[in-house]
mmCIF file with all atom_site columns, C-alpha atoms in Angstrom:
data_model
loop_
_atom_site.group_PDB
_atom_site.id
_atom_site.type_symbol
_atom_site.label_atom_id
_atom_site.label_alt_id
_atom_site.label_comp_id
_atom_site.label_asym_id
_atom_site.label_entity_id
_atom_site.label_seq_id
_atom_site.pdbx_PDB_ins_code
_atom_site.Cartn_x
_atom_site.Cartn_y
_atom_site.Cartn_z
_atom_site.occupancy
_atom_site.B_iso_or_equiv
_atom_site.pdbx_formal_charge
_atom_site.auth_seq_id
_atom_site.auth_comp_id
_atom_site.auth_asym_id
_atom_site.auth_atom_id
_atom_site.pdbx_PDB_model_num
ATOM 1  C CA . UNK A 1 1  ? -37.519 58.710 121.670 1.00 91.00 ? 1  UNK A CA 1
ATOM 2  C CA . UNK A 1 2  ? -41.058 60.425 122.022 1.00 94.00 ? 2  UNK A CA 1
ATOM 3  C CA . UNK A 1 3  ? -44.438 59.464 121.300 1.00 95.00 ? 3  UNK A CA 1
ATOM 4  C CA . UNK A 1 4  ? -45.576 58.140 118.237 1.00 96.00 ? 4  UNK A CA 1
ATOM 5  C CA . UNK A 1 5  ? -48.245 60.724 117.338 1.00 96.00 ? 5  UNK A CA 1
ATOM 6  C CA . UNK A 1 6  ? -49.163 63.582 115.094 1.00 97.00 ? 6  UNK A CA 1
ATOM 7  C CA . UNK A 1 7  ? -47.664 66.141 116.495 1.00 97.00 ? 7  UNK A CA 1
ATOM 8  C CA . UNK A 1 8  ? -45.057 65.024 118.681 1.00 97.00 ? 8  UNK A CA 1
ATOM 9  C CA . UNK A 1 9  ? -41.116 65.450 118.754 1.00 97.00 ? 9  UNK A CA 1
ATOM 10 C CA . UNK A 1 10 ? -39.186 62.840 118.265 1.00 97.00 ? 10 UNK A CA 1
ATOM 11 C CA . UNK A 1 11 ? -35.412 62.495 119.380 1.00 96.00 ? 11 UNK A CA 1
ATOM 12 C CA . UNK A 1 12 ? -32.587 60.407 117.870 1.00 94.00 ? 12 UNK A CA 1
ATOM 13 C CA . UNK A 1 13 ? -29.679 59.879 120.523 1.00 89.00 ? 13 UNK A CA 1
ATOM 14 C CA . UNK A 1 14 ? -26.677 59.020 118.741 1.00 87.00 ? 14 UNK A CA 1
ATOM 15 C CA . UNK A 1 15 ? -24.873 56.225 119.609 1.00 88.00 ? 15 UNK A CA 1
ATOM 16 C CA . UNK A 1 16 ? -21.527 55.410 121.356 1.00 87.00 ? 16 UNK A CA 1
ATOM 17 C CA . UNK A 1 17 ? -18.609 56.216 119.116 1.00 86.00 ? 17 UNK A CA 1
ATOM 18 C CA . UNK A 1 18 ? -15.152 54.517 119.056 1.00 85.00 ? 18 UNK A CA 1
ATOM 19 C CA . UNK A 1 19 ? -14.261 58.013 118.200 1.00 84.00 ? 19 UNK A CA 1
ATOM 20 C CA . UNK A 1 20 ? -15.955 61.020 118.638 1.00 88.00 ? 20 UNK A CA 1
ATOM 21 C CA . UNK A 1 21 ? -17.223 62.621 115.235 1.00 94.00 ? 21 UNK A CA 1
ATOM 22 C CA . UNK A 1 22 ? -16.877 66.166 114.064 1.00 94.00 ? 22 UNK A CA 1
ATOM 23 C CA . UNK A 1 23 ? -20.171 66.557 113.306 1.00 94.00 ? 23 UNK A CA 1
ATOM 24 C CA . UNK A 1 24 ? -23.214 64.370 113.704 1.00 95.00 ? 24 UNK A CA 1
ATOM 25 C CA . UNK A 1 25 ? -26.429 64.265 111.048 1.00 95.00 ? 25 UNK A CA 1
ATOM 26 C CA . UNK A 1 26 ? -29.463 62.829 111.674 1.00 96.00 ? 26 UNK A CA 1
ATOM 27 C CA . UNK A 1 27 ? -32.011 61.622 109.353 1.00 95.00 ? 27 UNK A CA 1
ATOM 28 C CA . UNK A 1 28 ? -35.657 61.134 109.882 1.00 96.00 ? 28 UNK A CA 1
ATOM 29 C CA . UNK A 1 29 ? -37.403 58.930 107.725 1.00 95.00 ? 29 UNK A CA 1
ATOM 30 C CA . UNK A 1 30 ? -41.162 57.609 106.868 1.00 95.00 ? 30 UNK A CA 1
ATOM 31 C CA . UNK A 1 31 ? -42.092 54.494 105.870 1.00 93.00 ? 31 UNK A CA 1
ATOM 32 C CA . UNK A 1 32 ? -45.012 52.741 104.809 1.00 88.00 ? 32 UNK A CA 1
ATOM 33 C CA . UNK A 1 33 ? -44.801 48.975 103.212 1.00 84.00 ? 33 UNK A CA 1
ATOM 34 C CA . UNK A 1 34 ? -45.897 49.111 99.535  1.00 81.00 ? 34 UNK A CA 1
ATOM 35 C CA . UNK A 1 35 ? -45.249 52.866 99.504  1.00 83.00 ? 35 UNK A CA 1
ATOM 36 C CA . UNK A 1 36 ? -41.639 53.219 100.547 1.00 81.00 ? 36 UNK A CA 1
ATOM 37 C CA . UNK A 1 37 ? -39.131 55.300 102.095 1.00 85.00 ? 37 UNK A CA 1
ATOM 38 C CA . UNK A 1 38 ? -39.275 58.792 102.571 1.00 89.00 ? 38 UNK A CA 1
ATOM 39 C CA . UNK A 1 39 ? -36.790 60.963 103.986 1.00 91.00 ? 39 UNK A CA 1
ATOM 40 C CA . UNK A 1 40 ? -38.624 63.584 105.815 1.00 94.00 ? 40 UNK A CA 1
ATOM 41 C CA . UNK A 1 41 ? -35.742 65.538 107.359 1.00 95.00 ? 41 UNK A CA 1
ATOM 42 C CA . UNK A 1 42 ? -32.041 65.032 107.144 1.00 95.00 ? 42 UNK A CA 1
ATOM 43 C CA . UNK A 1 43 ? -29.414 67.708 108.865 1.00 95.00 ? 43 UNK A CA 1
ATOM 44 C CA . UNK A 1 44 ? -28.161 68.531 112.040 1.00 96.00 ? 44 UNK A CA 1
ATOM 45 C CA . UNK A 1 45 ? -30.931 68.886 114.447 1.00 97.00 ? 45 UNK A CA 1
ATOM 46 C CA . UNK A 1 46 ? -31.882 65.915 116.517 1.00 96.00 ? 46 UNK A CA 1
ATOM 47 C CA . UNK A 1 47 ? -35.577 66.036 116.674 1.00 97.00 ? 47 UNK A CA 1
ATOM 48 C CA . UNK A 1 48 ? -38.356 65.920 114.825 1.00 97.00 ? 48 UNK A CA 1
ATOM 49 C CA . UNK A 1 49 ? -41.688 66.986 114.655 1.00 97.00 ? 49 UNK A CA 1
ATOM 50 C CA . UNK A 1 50 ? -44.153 64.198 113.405 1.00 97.00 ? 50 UNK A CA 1
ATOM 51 C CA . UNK A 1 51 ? -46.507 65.181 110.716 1.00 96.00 ? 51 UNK A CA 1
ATOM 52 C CA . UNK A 1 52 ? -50.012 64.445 109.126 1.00 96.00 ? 52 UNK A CA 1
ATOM 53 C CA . UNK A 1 53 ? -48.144 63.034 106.467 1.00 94.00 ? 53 UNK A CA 1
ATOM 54 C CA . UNK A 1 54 ? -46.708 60.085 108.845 1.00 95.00 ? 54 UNK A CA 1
ATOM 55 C CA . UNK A 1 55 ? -49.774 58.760 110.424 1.00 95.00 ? 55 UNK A CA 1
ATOM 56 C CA . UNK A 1 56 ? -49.672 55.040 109.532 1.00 94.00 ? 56 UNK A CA 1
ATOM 57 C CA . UNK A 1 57 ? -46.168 55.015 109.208 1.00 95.00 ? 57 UNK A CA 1
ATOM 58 C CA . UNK A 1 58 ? -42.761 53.730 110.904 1.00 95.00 ? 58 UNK A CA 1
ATOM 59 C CA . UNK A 1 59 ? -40.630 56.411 111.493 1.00 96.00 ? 59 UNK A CA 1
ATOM 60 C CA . UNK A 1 60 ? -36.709 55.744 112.476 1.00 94.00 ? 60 UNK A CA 1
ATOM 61 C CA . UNK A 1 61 ? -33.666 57.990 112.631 1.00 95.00 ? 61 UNK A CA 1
ATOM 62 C CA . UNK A 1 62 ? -30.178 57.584 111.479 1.00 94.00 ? 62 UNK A CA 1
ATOM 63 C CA . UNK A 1 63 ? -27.490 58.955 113.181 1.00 94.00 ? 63 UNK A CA 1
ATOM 64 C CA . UNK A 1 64 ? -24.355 59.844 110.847 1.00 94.00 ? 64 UNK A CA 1
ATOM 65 C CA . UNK A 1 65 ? -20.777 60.766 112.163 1.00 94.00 ? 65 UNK A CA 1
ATOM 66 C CA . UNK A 1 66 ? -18.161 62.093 110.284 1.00 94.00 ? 66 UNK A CA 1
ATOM 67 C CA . UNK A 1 67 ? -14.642 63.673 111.090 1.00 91.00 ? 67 UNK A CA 1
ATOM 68 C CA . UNK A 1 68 ? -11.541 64.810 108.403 1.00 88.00 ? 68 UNK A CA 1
ATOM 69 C CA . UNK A 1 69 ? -10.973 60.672 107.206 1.00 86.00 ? 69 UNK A CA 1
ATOM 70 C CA . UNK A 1 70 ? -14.723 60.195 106.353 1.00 88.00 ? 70 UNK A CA 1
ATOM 71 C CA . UNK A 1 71 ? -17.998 58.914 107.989 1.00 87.00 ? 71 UNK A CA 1
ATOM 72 C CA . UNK A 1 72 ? -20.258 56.552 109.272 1.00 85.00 ? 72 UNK A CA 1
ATOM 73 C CA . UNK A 1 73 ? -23.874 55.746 109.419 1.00 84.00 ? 73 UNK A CA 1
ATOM 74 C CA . UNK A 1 74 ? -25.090 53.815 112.546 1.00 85.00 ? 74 UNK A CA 1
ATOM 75 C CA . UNK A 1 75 ? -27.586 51.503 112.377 1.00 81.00 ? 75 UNK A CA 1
ATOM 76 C CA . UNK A 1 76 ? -31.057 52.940 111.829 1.00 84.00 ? 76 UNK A CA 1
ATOM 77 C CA . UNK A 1 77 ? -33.644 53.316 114.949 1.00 86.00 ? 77 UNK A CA 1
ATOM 78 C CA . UNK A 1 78 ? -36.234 50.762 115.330 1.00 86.00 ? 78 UNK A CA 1
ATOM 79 C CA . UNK A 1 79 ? -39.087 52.452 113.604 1.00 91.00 ? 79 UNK A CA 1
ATOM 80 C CA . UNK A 1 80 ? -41.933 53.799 115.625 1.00 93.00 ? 80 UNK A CA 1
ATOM 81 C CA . UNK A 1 81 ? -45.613 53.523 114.557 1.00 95.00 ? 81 UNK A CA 1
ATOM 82 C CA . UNK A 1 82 ? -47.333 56.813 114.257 1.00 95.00 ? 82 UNK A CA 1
ATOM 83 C CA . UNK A 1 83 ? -50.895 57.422 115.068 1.00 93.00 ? 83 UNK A CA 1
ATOM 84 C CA . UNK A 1 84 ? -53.214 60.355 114.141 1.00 81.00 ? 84 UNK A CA 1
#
């Protein structure tokens, strides 16, 4: 959640777990068709702060659980379209 600006913070709300995790990750990537994925933060804070570096691209978050037996990734966020 947020706007999709220069500038901004973005949030990633994790999703509903069957179980609740240990820990929760979140990633924050950039992408741009033709130039790829970039990950632009991964770790455990939930926001984001958009960059220069973004403007033109989609940028999505993936939320990933884990606990003692392993983890899962959810699905990744509908990308958001930043503007300068």
């Amino acid at each position: 959640t947020g706007e999709a600006r220069v500038g901004a913070t973005l949030t990633c709300a994790p999703p509903p777990w069957l179980r609740a995790p240990d820990r929760i990750t979140y990633a924050f990537d950039s992408y741009r068709f033709g130039s790829g994925r970039r990950t632009r933060q991964d770790g455990p804070a939930a926001s984001y702060v958009v960059r220069a570096a973004d403007a033109g691209r989609l940028v999505s978050c993936t939320a990933t659980g884990a606990t003692v037996g392993g983890y899962e990734a959810a699905r990744p966020s509908e990308g958001l379209r930043i503007t300068a």
